[in-house]
mmCIF file with all atom_site columns, C-alpha atoms in Angstrom:
data_model
loop_
_atom_site.group_PDB
_atom_site.id
_atom_site.type_symbol
_atom_site.label_atom_id
_atom_site.label_alt_id
_atom_site.label_comp_id
_atom_site.label_asym_id
_atom_site.label_entity_id
_atom_site.label_seq_id
_atom_site.pdbx_PDB_ins_code
_atom_site.Cartn_x
_atom_site.Cartn_y
_atom_site.Cartn_z
_atom_site.occupancy
_atom_site.B_iso_or_equiv
_atom_site.pdbx_formal_charge
_atom_site.auth_seq_id
_atom_site.auth_comp_id
_atom_site.auth_asym_id
_atom_site.auth_atom_id
_atom_site.pdbx_PDB_model_num
ATOM 1   C CA . VAL A 1 1   ? -1.756 19.920 -8.440  1.00 30.00 ? 1   VAL A CA 1
ATOM 2   C CA . VAL A 1 2   ? 0.037  22.432 -6.224  1.00 32.00 ? 2   VAL A CA 1
ATOM 3   C CA . PHE A 1 3   ? 0.594  21.396 -2.618  1.00 33.00 ? 3   PHE A CA 1
ATOM 4   C CA . SER A 1 4   ? 0.502  24.001 0.131   1.00 36.00 ? 4   SER A CA 1
ATOM 5   C CA . LEU A 1 5   ? 2.815  23.444 3.083   1.00 36.00 ? 5   LEU A CA 1
ATOM 6   C CA . LEU A 1 6   ? 0.374  25.366 5.285   1.00 35.00 ? 6   LEU A CA 1
ATOM 7   C CA . ALA A 1 7   ? -2.419 22.990 4.282   1.00 36.00 ? 7   ALA A CA 1
ATOM 8   C CA . ILE A 1 8   ? -0.189 20.007 5.009   1.00 31.00 ? 8   ILE A CA 1
ATOM 9   C CA . LEU A 1 9   ? 0.721  21.267 8.463   1.00 34.00 ? 9   LEU A CA 1
ATOM 10  C CA . SER A 1 10  ? -2.936 21.934 9.320   1.00 35.00 ? 10  SER A CA 1
ATOM 11  C CA . LEU A 1 11  ? -3.844 18.271 8.913   1.00 35.00 ? 11  LEU A CA 1
ATOM 12  C CA . PRO A 1 12  ? -4.878 16.467 12.102  1.00 35.00 ? 12  PRO A CA 1
ATOM 13  C CA . ILE A 1 13  ? -2.055 14.505 13.694  1.00 34.00 ? 13  ILE A CA 1
ATOM 14  C CA . THR A 1 14  ? -3.055 10.926 14.411  1.00 38.00 ? 14  THR A CA 1
ATOM 15  C CA . SER A 1 15  ? -1.297 7.609  14.575  1.00 41.00 ? 15  SER A CA 1
ATOM 16  C CA . SER A 1 16  ? -1.327 5.713  11.308  1.00 47.00 ? 16  SER A CA 1
ATOM 17  C CA . ALA A 1 17  ? -0.864 2.010  10.734  1.00 49.00 ? 17  ALA A CA 1
ATOM 18  C CA . THR A 1 18  ? -0.562 2.798  7.037   1.00 53.00 ? 18  THR A CA 1
ATOM 19  C CA . SER A 1 19  ? 2.413  5.085  7.662   1.00 72.00 ? 19  SER A CA 1
ATOM 20  C CA . LEU A 1 20  ? 4.133  2.367  9.657   1.00 78.00 ? 20  LEU A CA 1
ATOM 21  C CA . LEU A 1 21  ? 3.594  -0.168 6.881   1.00 81.00 ? 21  LEU A CA 1
ATOM 22  C CA . THR A 1 22  ? 4.822  2.362  4.327   1.00 83.00 ? 22  THR A CA 1
ATOM 23  C CA . ILE A 1 23  ? 8.003  2.995  6.286   1.00 89.00 ? 23  ILE A CA 1
ATOM 24  C CA . GLN A 1 24  ? 8.585  -0.701 6.945   1.00 89.00 ? 24  GLN A CA 1
ATOM 25  C CA . SER A 1 25  ? 8.248  -1.429 3.240   1.00 89.00 ? 25  SER A CA 1
ATOM 26  C CA . ALA A 1 26  ? 10.673 1.365  2.376   1.00 92.00 ? 26  ALA A CA 1
ATOM 27  C CA . ASN A 1 27  ? 13.159 0.185  5.005   1.00 94.00 ? 27  ASN A CA 1
ATOM 28  C CA . TYR A 1 28  ? 13.251 -3.271 3.473   1.00 95.00 ? 28  TYR A CA 1
ATOM 29  C CA . SER A 1 29  ? 13.576 -1.962 -0.083  1.00 95.00 ? 29  SER A CA 1
ATOM 30  C CA . ILE A 1 30  ? 16.283 0.616  0.662   1.00 96.00 ? 30  ILE A CA 1
ATOM 31  C CA . ASN A 1 31  ? 18.389 -1.853 2.628   1.00 96.00 ? 31  ASN A CA 1
ATOM 32  C CA . ALA A 1 32  ? 18.162 -4.389 -0.195  1.00 96.00 ? 32  ALA A CA 1
ATOM 33  C CA . TYR A 1 33  ? 19.096 -1.683 -2.721  1.00 96.00 ? 33  TYR A CA 1
ATOM 34  C CA . TYR A 1 34  ? 22.234 -0.685 -0.839  1.00 95.00 ? 34  TYR A CA 1
ATOM 35  C CA . GLU A 1 35  ? 23.230 -4.261 -0.103  1.00 95.00 ? 35  GLU A CA 1
ATOM 36  C CA . ASP A 1 36  ? 23.290 -4.879 -3.855  1.00 94.00 ? 36  ASP A CA 1
ATOM 37  C CA . LEU A 1 37  ? 24.999 -1.570 -4.621  1.00 92.00 ? 37  LEU A CA 1
ATOM 38  C CA . PHE A 1 38  ? 27.709 -2.054 -2.008  1.00 93.00 ? 38  PHE A CA 1
ATOM 39  C CA . THR A 1 39  ? 28.299 -5.628 -3.161  1.00 93.00 ? 39  THR A CA 1
ATOM 40  C CA . ILE A 1 40  ? 28.928 -4.363 -6.681  1.00 89.00 ? 40  ILE A CA 1
ATOM 41  C CA . THR A 1 41  ? 31.414 -1.781 -5.387  1.00 86.00 ? 41  THR A CA 1
ATOM 42  C CA . GLY A 1 42  ? 33.155 -4.312 -3.130  1.00 88.00 ? 42  GLY A CA 1
ATOM 43  C CA . MET A 1 43  ? 32.114 -2.732 0.170   1.00 90.00 ? 43  MET A CA 1
ATOM 44  C CA . ALA A 1 44  ? 30.125 -4.189 3.050   1.00 91.00 ? 44  ALA A CA 1
ATOM 45  C CA . TRP A 1 45  ? 26.705 -2.721 3.775   1.00 95.00 ? 45  TRP A CA 1
ATOM 46  C CA . GLU A 1 46  ? 25.694 -2.450 7.426   1.00 96.00 ? 46  GLU A CA 1
ATOM 47  C CA . LYS A 1 47  ? 22.103 -1.587 8.287   1.00 96.00 ? 47  LYS A CA 1
ATOM 48  C CA . PRO A 1 48  ? 21.721 1.596  10.330  1.00 97.00 ? 48  PRO A CA 1
ATOM 49  C CA . THR A 1 49  ? 19.723 1.766  13.534  1.00 95.00 ? 49  THR A CA 1
ATOM 50  C CA . PHE A 1 50  ? 16.250 3.058  12.665  1.00 94.00 ? 50  PHE A CA 1
ATOM 51  C CA . LEU A 1 51  ? 14.212 5.075  15.174  1.00 92.00 ? 51  LEU A CA 1
ATOM 52  C CA . TYR A 1 52  ? 10.596 6.038  14.457  1.00 91.00 ? 52  TYR A CA 1
ATOM 53  C CA . LEU A 1 53  ? 9.618  8.575  17.100  1.00 89.00 ? 53  LEU A CA 1
ATOM 54  C CA . ASP A 1 54  ? 6.363  10.037 18.374  1.00 85.00 ? 54  ASP A CA 1
ATOM 55  C CA . VAL A 1 55  ? 6.015  13.760 18.993  1.00 81.00 ? 55  VAL A CA 1
ATOM 56  C CA . ASP A 1 56  ? 7.623  14.546 22.393  1.00 82.00 ? 56  ASP A CA 1
ATOM 57  C CA . GLU A 1 57  ? 9.663  11.339 22.223  1.00 86.00 ? 57  GLU A CA 1
ATOM 58  C CA . ALA A 1 58  ? 13.324 12.274 22.532  1.00 85.00 ? 58  ALA A CA 1
ATOM 59  C CA . TYR A 1 59  ? 16.309 10.991 20.643  1.00 87.00 ? 59  TYR A CA 1
ATOM 60  C CA . ASP A 1 60  ? 19.284 10.641 22.970  1.00 89.00 ? 60  ASP A CA 1
ATOM 61  C CA . GLY A 1 61  ? 22.496 9.586  21.288  1.00 87.00 ? 61  GLY A CA 1
ATOM 62  C CA . GLU A 1 62  ? 26.021 10.544 20.338  1.00 90.00 ? 62  GLU A CA 1
ATOM 63  C CA . CYS A 1 63  ? 24.646 13.526 18.421  1.00 89.00 ? 63  CYS A CA 1
ATOM 64  C CA . GLY A 1 64  ? 22.972 14.880 21.554  1.00 87.00 ? 64  GLY A CA 1
ATOM 65  C CA . ARG A 1 65  ? 19.348 15.137 22.641  1.00 89.00 ? 65  ARG A CA 1
ATOM 66  C CA . VAL A 1 66  ? 16.737 16.004 20.015  1.00 86.00 ? 66  VAL A CA 1
ATOM 67  C CA . VAL A 1 67  ? 13.007 16.276 20.640  1.00 81.00 ? 67  VAL A CA 1
ATOM 68  C CA . ASN A 1 68  ? 10.115 17.931 18.798  1.00 76.00 ? 68  ASN A CA 1
ATOM 69  C CA . THR A 1 69  ? 7.401  19.380 21.039  1.00 68.00 ? 69  THR A CA 1
ATOM 70  C CA . ASP A 1 70  ? 5.475  21.747 18.757  1.00 63.00 ? 70  ASP A CA 1
ATOM 71  C CA . GLN A 1 71  ? 3.801  19.093 16.550  1.00 55.00 ? 71  GLN A CA 1
ATOM 72  C CA . ILE A 1 72  ? 4.576  21.146 13.441  1.00 55.00 ? 72  ILE A CA 1
ATOM 73  C CA . ASP A 1 73  ? 8.225  20.976 12.470  1.00 65.00 ? 73  ASP A CA 1
ATOM 74  C CA . GLY A 1 74  ? 9.037  17.330 11.927  1.00 76.00 ? 74  GLY A CA 1
ATOM 75  C CA . LEU A 1 75  ? 12.248 15.464 12.612  1.00 83.00 ? 75  LEU A CA 1
ATOM 76  C CA . ALA A 1 76  ? 14.258 13.617 10.002  1.00 90.00 ? 76  ALA A CA 1
ATOM 77  C CA . PHE A 1 77  ? 18.015 13.247 10.393  1.00 93.00 ? 77  PHE A CA 1
ATOM 78  C CA . TYR A 1 78  ? 20.981 10.898 10.398  1.00 95.00 ? 78  TYR A CA 1
ATOM 79  C CA . CYS A 1 79  ? 23.524 10.684 13.204  1.00 94.00 ? 79  CYS A CA 1
ATOM 80  C CA . SER A 1 80  ? 26.786 9.304  11.866  1.00 94.00 ? 80  SER A CA 1
ATOM 81  C CA . ALA A 1 81  ? 28.262 8.911  15.355  1.00 94.00 ? 81  ALA A CA 1
ATOM 82  C CA . ASP A 1 82  ? 25.866 6.110  16.247  1.00 95.00 ? 82  ASP A CA 1
ATOM 83  C CA . GLU A 1 83  ? 24.767 5.265  12.685  1.00 96.00 ? 83  GLU A CA 1
ATOM 84  C CA . ALA A 1 84  ? 21.114 6.041  13.382  1.00 95.00 ? 84  ALA A CA 1
ATOM 85  C CA . VAL A 1 85  ? 18.356 7.180  11.027  1.00 96.00 ? 85  VAL A CA 1
ATOM 86  C CA . VAL A 1 86  ? 15.656 9.083  12.895  1.00 93.00 ? 86  VAL A CA 1
ATOM 87  C CA . LEU A 1 87  ? 12.169 10.000 11.631  1.00 92.00 ? 87  LEU A CA 1
ATOM 88  C CA . GLU A 1 88  ? 9.140  11.404 13.393  1.00 89.00 ? 88  GLU A CA 1
ATOM 89  C CA . LYS A 1 89  ? 6.042  9.377  12.588  1.00 85.00 ? 89  LYS A CA 1
ATOM 90  C CA . ASP A 1 90  ? 3.492  12.200 12.962  1.00 84.00 ? 90  ASP A CA 1
ATOM 91  C CA . TRP A 1 91  ? 5.278  14.377 10.417  1.00 85.00 ? 91  TRP A CA 1
ATOM 92  C CA . MET A 1 92  ? 5.568  11.409 8.073   1.00 87.00 ? 92  MET A CA 1
ATOM 93  C CA . HIS A 1 93  ? 1.832  10.852 8.434   1.00 85.00 ? 93  HIS A CA 1
ATOM 94  C CA . GLN A 1 94  ? 1.115  14.502 7.585   1.00 85.00 ? 94  GLN A CA 1
ATOM 95  C CA . LEU A 1 95  ? 3.199  14.260 4.431   1.00 86.00 ? 95  LEU A CA 1
ATOM 96  C CA . GLU A 1 96  ? 1.577  10.968 3.502   1.00 84.00 ? 96  GLU A CA 1
ATOM 97  C CA . LEU A 1 97  ? -1.926 12.418 3.797   1.00 84.00 ? 97  LEU A CA 1
ATOM 98  C CA . GLY A 1 98  ? -1.211 15.889 2.443   1.00 82.00 ? 98  GLY A CA 1
ATOM 99  C CA . VAL A 1 99  ? 1.192  15.105 -0.375  1.00 85.00 ? 99  VAL A CA 1
ATOM 100 C CA . ASP A 1 100 ? 1.723  11.480 -1.358  1.00 87.00 ? 100 ASP A CA 1
ATOM 101 C CA . GLU A 1 101 ? 2.460  8.232  0.445   1.00 87.00 ? 101 GLU A CA 1
ATOM 102 C CA . PHE A 1 102 ? 5.817  8.152  -1.314  1.00 91.00 ? 102 PHE A CA 1
ATOM 103 C CA . MET A 1 103 ? 7.087  11.306 0.450   1.00 91.00 ? 103 MET A CA 1
ATOM 104 C CA . PRO A 1 104 ? 7.922  9.561  3.769   1.00 91.00 ? 104 PRO A CA 1
ATOM 105 C CA . MET A 1 105 ? 9.675  6.841  1.786   1.00 94.00 ? 105 MET A CA 1
ATOM 106 C CA . PHE A 1 106 ? 11.738 9.379  -0.156  1.00 95.00 ? 106 PHE A CA 1
ATOM 107 C CA . ILE A 1 107 ? 12.753 11.218 3.015   1.00 95.00 ? 107 ILE A CA 1
ATOM 108 C CA . LEU A 1 108 ? 13.808 7.905  4.531   1.00 96.00 ? 108 LEU A CA 1
ATOM 109 C CA . ALA A 1 109 ? 15.834 7.185  1.380   1.00 97.00 ? 109 ALA A CA 1
ATOM 110 C CA . HIS A 1 110 ? 17.587 10.559 1.742   1.00 97.00 ? 110 HIS A CA 1
ATOM 111 C CA . GLU A 1 111 ? 18.612 9.756  5.327   1.00 97.00 ? 111 GLU A CA 1
ATOM 112 C CA . TYR A 1 112 ? 19.727 6.258  4.332   1.00 97.00 ? 112 TYR A CA 1
ATOM 113 C CA . ALA A 1 113 ? 21.897 7.899  1.679   1.00 96.00 ? 113 ALA A CA 1
ATOM 114 C CA . HIS A 1 114 ? 23.732 9.718  4.461   1.00 96.00 ? 114 HIS A CA 1
ATOM 115 C CA . HIS A 1 115 ? 24.424 6.352  6.062   1.00 96.00 ? 115 HIS A CA 1
ATOM 116 C CA . ALA A 1 116 ? 25.800 5.076  2.750   1.00 95.00 ? 116 ALA A CA 1
ATOM 117 C CA . GLN A 1 117 ? 28.002 8.161  2.526   1.00 93.00 ? 117 GLN A CA 1
ATOM 118 C CA . ASN A 1 118 ? 29.232 7.575  6.058   1.00 94.00 ? 118 ASN A CA 1
ATOM 119 C CA . LEU A 1 119 ? 30.106 3.948  5.357   1.00 94.00 ? 119 LEU A CA 1
ATOM 120 C CA . SER A 1 120 ? 31.934 5.106  2.227   1.00 90.00 ? 120 SER A CA 1
ATOM 121 C CA . GLY A 1 121 ? 34.092 7.487  4.251   1.00 90.00 ? 121 GLY A CA 1
ATOM 122 C CA . ILE A 1 122 ? 32.546 10.768 3.097   1.00 89.00 ? 122 ILE A CA 1
ATOM 123 C CA . GLU A 1 123 ? 32.801 13.418 5.810   1.00 87.00 ? 123 GLU A CA 1
ATOM 124 C CA . PRO A 1 124 ? 30.928 16.758 5.795   1.00 85.00 ? 124 PRO A CA 1
ATOM 125 C CA . GLU A 1 125 ? 33.281 19.529 6.905   1.00 83.00 ? 125 GLU A CA 1
ATOM 126 C CA . TYR A 1 126 ? 32.832 23.270 7.403   1.00 81.00 ? 126 TYR A CA 1
ATOM 127 C CA . VAL A 1 127 ? 35.928 23.850 5.267   1.00 81.00 ? 127 VAL A CA 1
ATOM 128 C CA . PRO A 1 128 ? 37.040 20.721 3.366   1.00 83.00 ? 128 PRO A CA 1
ATOM 129 C CA . THR A 1 129 ? 40.752 20.100 3.116   1.00 83.00 ? 129 THR A CA 1
ATOM 130 C CA . ASN A 1 130 ? 42.126 20.792 -0.343  1.00 79.00 ? 130 ASN A CA 1
ATOM 131 C CA . GLY A 1 131 ? 42.976 17.534 -2.049  1.00 75.00 ? 131 GLY A CA 1
ATOM 132 C CA . ASP A 1 132 ? 40.914 15.375 0.326   1.00 79.00 ? 132 ASP A CA 1
ATOM 133 C CA . ALA A 1 133 ? 38.200 13.876 -1.872  1.00 75.00 ? 133 ALA A CA 1
ATOM 134 C CA . ASN A 1 134 ? 36.377 12.407 1.144   1.00 82.00 ? 134 ASN A CA 1
ATOM 135 C CA . GLU A 1 135 ? 35.758 15.791 2.778   1.00 85.00 ? 135 GLU A CA 1
ATOM 136 C CA . VAL A 1 136 ? 32.797 17.746 1.415   1.00 86.00 ? 136 VAL A CA 1
ATOM 137 C CA . TYR A 1 137 ? 30.798 20.854 2.151   1.00 86.00 ? 137 TYR A CA 1
ATOM 138 C CA . SER A 1 138 ? 27.398 20.284 3.759   1.00 88.00 ? 138 SER A CA 1
ATOM 139 C CA . ILE A 1 139 ? 25.656 21.280 0.536   1.00 89.00 ? 139 ILE A CA 1
ATOM 140 C CA . GLU A 1 140 ? 27.680 18.721 -1.427  1.00 88.00 ? 140 GLU A CA 1
ATOM 141 C CA . ASN A 1 141 ? 26.756 16.000 1.052   1.00 91.00 ? 141 ASN A CA 1
ATOM 142 C CA . GLU A 1 142 ? 23.055 16.886 0.995   1.00 93.00 ? 142 GLU A CA 1
ATOM 143 C CA . LEU A 1 143 ? 22.729 17.155 -2.786  1.00 93.00 ? 143 LEU A CA 1
ATOM 144 C CA . MET A 1 144 ? 24.480 13.828 -3.200  1.00 93.00 ? 144 MET A CA 1
ATOM 145 C CA . ALA A 1 145 ? 21.974 12.308 -0.725  1.00 95.00 ? 145 ALA A CA 1
ATOM 146 C CA . ASP A 1 146 ? 19.116 13.748 -2.786  1.00 96.00 ? 146 ASP A CA 1
ATOM 147 C CA . CYS A 1 147 ? 20.697 12.192 -5.856  1.00 95.00 ? 147 CYS A CA 1
ATOM 148 C CA . LEU A 1 148 ? 21.046 8.761  -4.228  1.00 95.00 ? 148 LEU A CA 1
ATOM 149 C CA . ALA A 1 149 ? 17.424 8.912  -3.074  1.00 97.00 ? 149 ALA A CA 1
ATOM 150 C CA . GLY A 1 150 ? 16.509 9.625  -6.698  1.00 96.00 ? 150 GLY A CA 1
ATOM 151 C CA . SER A 1 151 ? 18.518 6.614  -7.832  1.00 96.00 ? 151 SER A CA 1
ATOM 152 C CA . TRP A 1 152 ? 16.569 4.392  -5.421  1.00 96.00 ? 152 TRP A CA 1
ATOM 153 C CA . ALA A 1 153 ? 13.320 5.809  -6.830  1.00 96.00 ? 153 ALA A CA 1
ATOM 154 C CA . ALA A 1 154 ? 14.514 4.826  -10.311 1.00 95.00 ? 154 ALA A CA 1
ATOM 155 C CA . HIS A 1 155 ? 15.105 1.319  -8.989  1.00 94.00 ? 155 HIS A CA 1
ATOM 156 C CA . LEU A 1 156 ? 11.472 1.204  -7.833  1.00 94.00 ? 156 LEU A CA 1
ATOM 157 C CA . LYS A 1 157 ? 10.338 2.358  -11.265 1.00 94.00 ? 157 LYS A CA 1
ATOM 158 C CA . ALA A 1 158 ? 12.371 -0.427 -12.881 1.00 92.00 ? 158 ALA A CA 1
ATOM 159 C CA . VAL A 1 159 ? 10.413 -3.035 -10.889 1.00 90.00 ? 159 VAL A CA 1
ATOM 160 C CA . ASP A 1 160 ? 7.050  -1.287 -11.486 1.00 91.00 ? 160 ASP A CA 1
ATOM 161 C CA . ALA A 1 161 ? 6.778  -0.154 -7.860  1.00 90.00 ? 161 ALA A CA 1
ATOM 162 C CA . LEU A 1 162 ? 6.616  3.586  -8.508  1.00 91.00 ? 162 LEU A CA 1
ATOM 163 C CA . ASP A 1 163 ? 3.790  5.672  -9.912  1.00 88.00 ? 163 ASP A CA 1
ATOM 164 C CA . ARG A 1 164 ? 4.379  8.780  -12.004 1.00 84.00 ? 164 ARG A CA 1
ATOM 165 C CA . SER A 1 165 ? 2.509  10.802 -9.379  1.00 89.00 ? 165 SER A CA 1
ATOM 166 C CA . ASP A 1 166 ? 5.032  9.740  -6.732  1.00 92.00 ? 166 ASP A CA 1
ATOM 167 C CA . MET A 1 167 ? 7.955  11.511 -8.359  1.00 92.00 ? 167 MET A CA 1
ATOM 168 C CA . ALA A 1 168 ? 5.754  14.458 -9.272  1.00 91.00 ? 168 ALA A CA 1
ATOM 169 C CA . ALA A 1 169 ? 5.005  14.912 -5.578  1.00 91.00 ? 169 ALA A CA 1
ATOM 170 C CA . VAL A 1 170 ? 8.692  14.761 -4.695  1.00 92.00 ? 170 VAL A CA 1
ATOM 171 C CA . MET A 1 171 ? 9.615  17.380 -7.261  1.00 92.00 ? 171 MET A CA 1
ATOM 172 C CA . LEU A 1 172 ? 6.856  19.703 -6.091  1.00 89.00 ? 172 LEU A CA 1
ATOM 173 C CA . MET A 1 173 ? 7.953  19.374 -2.471  1.00 89.00 ? 173 MET A CA 1
ATOM 174 C CA . MET A 1 174 ? 11.503 20.393 -3.363  1.00 87.00 ? 174 MET A CA 1
ATOM 175 C CA . ASN A 1 175 ? 10.073 23.907 -3.573  1.00 85.00 ? 175 ASN A CA 1
ATOM 176 C CA . GLU A 1 176 ? 9.316  23.684 0.154   1.00 85.00 ? 176 GLU A CA 1
ATOM 177 C CA . PHE A 1 177 ? 12.455 21.786 1.175   1.00 88.00 ? 177 PHE A CA 1
ATOM 178 C CA . GLY A 1 178 ? 14.983 24.045 -0.566  1.00 87.00 ? 178 GLY A CA 1
ATOM 179 C CA . ASP A 1 179 ? 17.101 26.507 1.393   1.00 86.00 ? 179 ASP A CA 1
ATOM 180 C CA . LYS A 1 180 ? 15.756 30.027 1.382   1.00 78.00 ? 180 LYS A CA 1
ATOM 181 C CA . ILE A 1 181 ? 18.463 32.682 1.640   1.00 68.00 ? 181 ILE A CA 1
ATOM 182 C CA . THR A 1 182 ? 21.793 31.200 2.718   1.00 71.00 ? 182 THR A CA 1
ATOM 183 C CA . GLN A 1 183 ? 25.404 31.016 1.723   1.00 74.00 ? 183 GLN A CA 1
ATOM 184 C CA . PRO A 1 184 ? 26.108 27.734 -0.095  1.00 70.00 ? 184 PRO A CA 1
ATOM 185 C CA . GLU A 1 185 ? 29.142 27.023 2.080   1.00 73.00 ? 185 GLU A CA 1
ATOM 186 C CA . ALA A 1 186 ? 27.167 27.539 5.316   1.00 81.00 ? 186 ALA A CA 1
ATOM 187 C CA . PRO A 1 187 ? 27.026 24.588 7.717   1.00 81.00 ? 187 PRO A CA 1
ATOM 188 C CA . GLY A 1 188 ? 23.778 22.715 7.237   1.00 84.00 ? 188 GLY A CA 1
ATOM 189 C CA . ALA A 1 189 ? 23.107 24.096 3.756   1.00 87.00 ? 189 ALA A CA 1
ATOM 190 C CA . HIS A 1 190 ? 21.058 21.665 1.647   1.00 91.00 ? 190 HIS A CA 1
ATOM 191 C CA . GLY A 1 191 ? 20.797 23.590 -1.603  1.00 90.00 ? 191 GLY A CA 1
ATOM 192 C CA . SER A 1 192 ? 18.117 25.708 -3.235  1.00 90.00 ? 192 SER A CA 1
ATOM 193 C CA . SER A 1 193 ? 14.864 24.193 -4.480  1.00 91.00 ? 193 SER A CA 1
ATOM 194 C CA . LEU A 1 194 ? 16.230 24.095 -8.034  1.00 91.00 ? 194 LEU A CA 1
ATOM 195 C CA . GLU A 1 195 ? 19.538 22.548 -6.978  1.00 91.00 ? 195 GLU A CA 1
ATOM 196 C CA . ARG A 1 196 ? 17.802 19.854 -4.946  1.00 93.00 ? 196 ARG A CA 1
ATOM 197 C CA . ALA A 1 197 ? 15.342 19.047 -7.726  1.00 94.00 ? 197 ALA A CA 1
ATOM 198 C CA . LYS A 1 198 ? 18.212 18.788 -10.209 1.00 93.00 ? 198 LYS A CA 1
ATOM 199 C CA . ALA A 1 199 ? 20.101 16.436 -7.881  1.00 94.00 ? 199 ALA A CA 1
ATOM 200 C CA . VAL A 1 200 ? 17.055 14.176 -7.501  1.00 95.00 ? 200 VAL A CA 1
ATOM 201 C CA . LEU A 1 201 ? 16.627 14.039 -11.277 1.00 94.00 ? 201 LEU A CA 1
ATOM 202 C CA . THR A 1 202 ? 20.321 13.241 -11.754 1.00 93.00 ? 202 THR A CA 1
ATOM 203 C CA . GLY A 1 203 ? 19.920 10.140 -9.606  1.00 94.00 ? 203 GLY A CA 1
ATOM 204 C CA . TYR A 1 204 ? 16.605 9.240  -11.186 1.00 95.00 ? 204 TYR A CA 1
ATOM 205 C CA . GLU A 1 205 ? 17.979 9.466  -14.712 1.00 93.00 ? 205 GLU A CA 1
ATOM 206 C CA . SER A 1 206 ? 21.615 8.385  -14.224 1.00 91.00 ? 206 SER A CA 1
ATOM 207 C CA . GLY A 1 207 ? 21.479 6.044  -11.223 1.00 91.00 ? 207 GLY A CA 1
ATOM 208 C CA . ALA A 1 208 ? 23.978 5.799  -8.388  1.00 90.00 ? 208 ALA A CA 1
ATOM 209 C CA . LEU A 1 209 ? 26.942 6.147  -10.761 1.00 85.00 ? 209 LEU A CA 1
ATOM 210 C CA . GLY A 1 210 ? 25.605 9.536  -11.777 1.00 86.00 ? 210 GLY A CA 1
ATOM 211 C CA . CYS A 1 211 ? 25.586 10.505 -8.108  1.00 88.00 ? 211 CYS A CA 1
ATOM 212 C CA . MET A 1 212 ? 29.188 9.416  -7.685  1.00 80.00 ? 212 MET A CA 1
ATOM 213 C CA . ALA A 1 213 ? 30.091 11.811 -10.482 1.00 75.00 ? 213 ALA A CA 1
ATOM 214 C CA . MET A 1 214 ? 28.676 14.620 -8.335  1.00 71.00 ? 214 MET A CA 1
ATOM 215 C CA . HIS A 1 215 ? 31.306 14.041 -5.661  1.00 56.00 ? 215 HIS A CA 1
ATOM 216 C CA . PRO A 1 216 ? 33.137 16.159 -5.013  1.00 49.00 ? 216 PRO A CA 1
ATOM 217 C CA . LEU A 1 217 ? 31.414 19.135 -6.547  1.00 47.00 ? 217 LEU A CA 1
ATOM 218 C CA . PRO A 1 218 ? 33.591 22.024 -7.716  1.00 43.00 ? 218 PRO A CA 1
ATOM 219 C CA . ARG A 1 219 ? 35.056 23.833 -4.719  1.00 43.00 ? 219 ARG A CA 1
ATOM 220 C CA . GLY A 1 220 ? 33.689 27.031 -6.205  1.00 42.00 ? 220 GLY A CA 1
ATOM 221 C CA . LEU A 1 221 ? 30.265 25.577 -5.339  1.00 39.00 ? 221 LEU A CA 1
ATOM 222 C CA . ASP A 1 222 ? 28.889 26.379 -8.786  1.00 38.00 ? 222 ASP A CA 1
ATOM 223 C CA . VAL A 1 223 ? 26.205 23.759 -8.249  1.00 36.00 ? 223 VAL A CA 1
#
């Protein structure tokens, strides 16, 4: 099955109780996953603030004011300044209907990974300081978050809570979520479709420890 982003975006936007239940379930699972992971590593896990916004509902926080008014481009981001994960419910519903119900959960897992990075002291910088292992390029930070989201998906598989079609949908959507033409060291760079898919698979096959091995990536950015 090949998913068309245009077809996804043309779906009617309606409220969905199913999407809310899906997100609530993912929230519980991801928090439990990181609580266990941080306990093993000797760190304390603190739940982030989670905001599930309607279209036209603004986020006002330490990262500024963010609002989506066009009902097409969805919001999904993490603000480290106030430790908040923000998703837009209408976009999540479109992905759930047009792709797979696991897609909103995976996106949430990616944003939660940024919170885990923040708690671990990892800081995205435009130009990381040589010798500072906690400072990373944006692309390093994003690919590591993809990897950690993949490691959570592997956890779901281990407890028989993940279908094969779920990961297939994620891998197909990486083609849409990858950066188009950009410099890898550019602020906000997430990685190409292939790089992001490879990062997800690294986490899925090697777990969180495999993701730790990705950090920091070579400063030559030979991802």
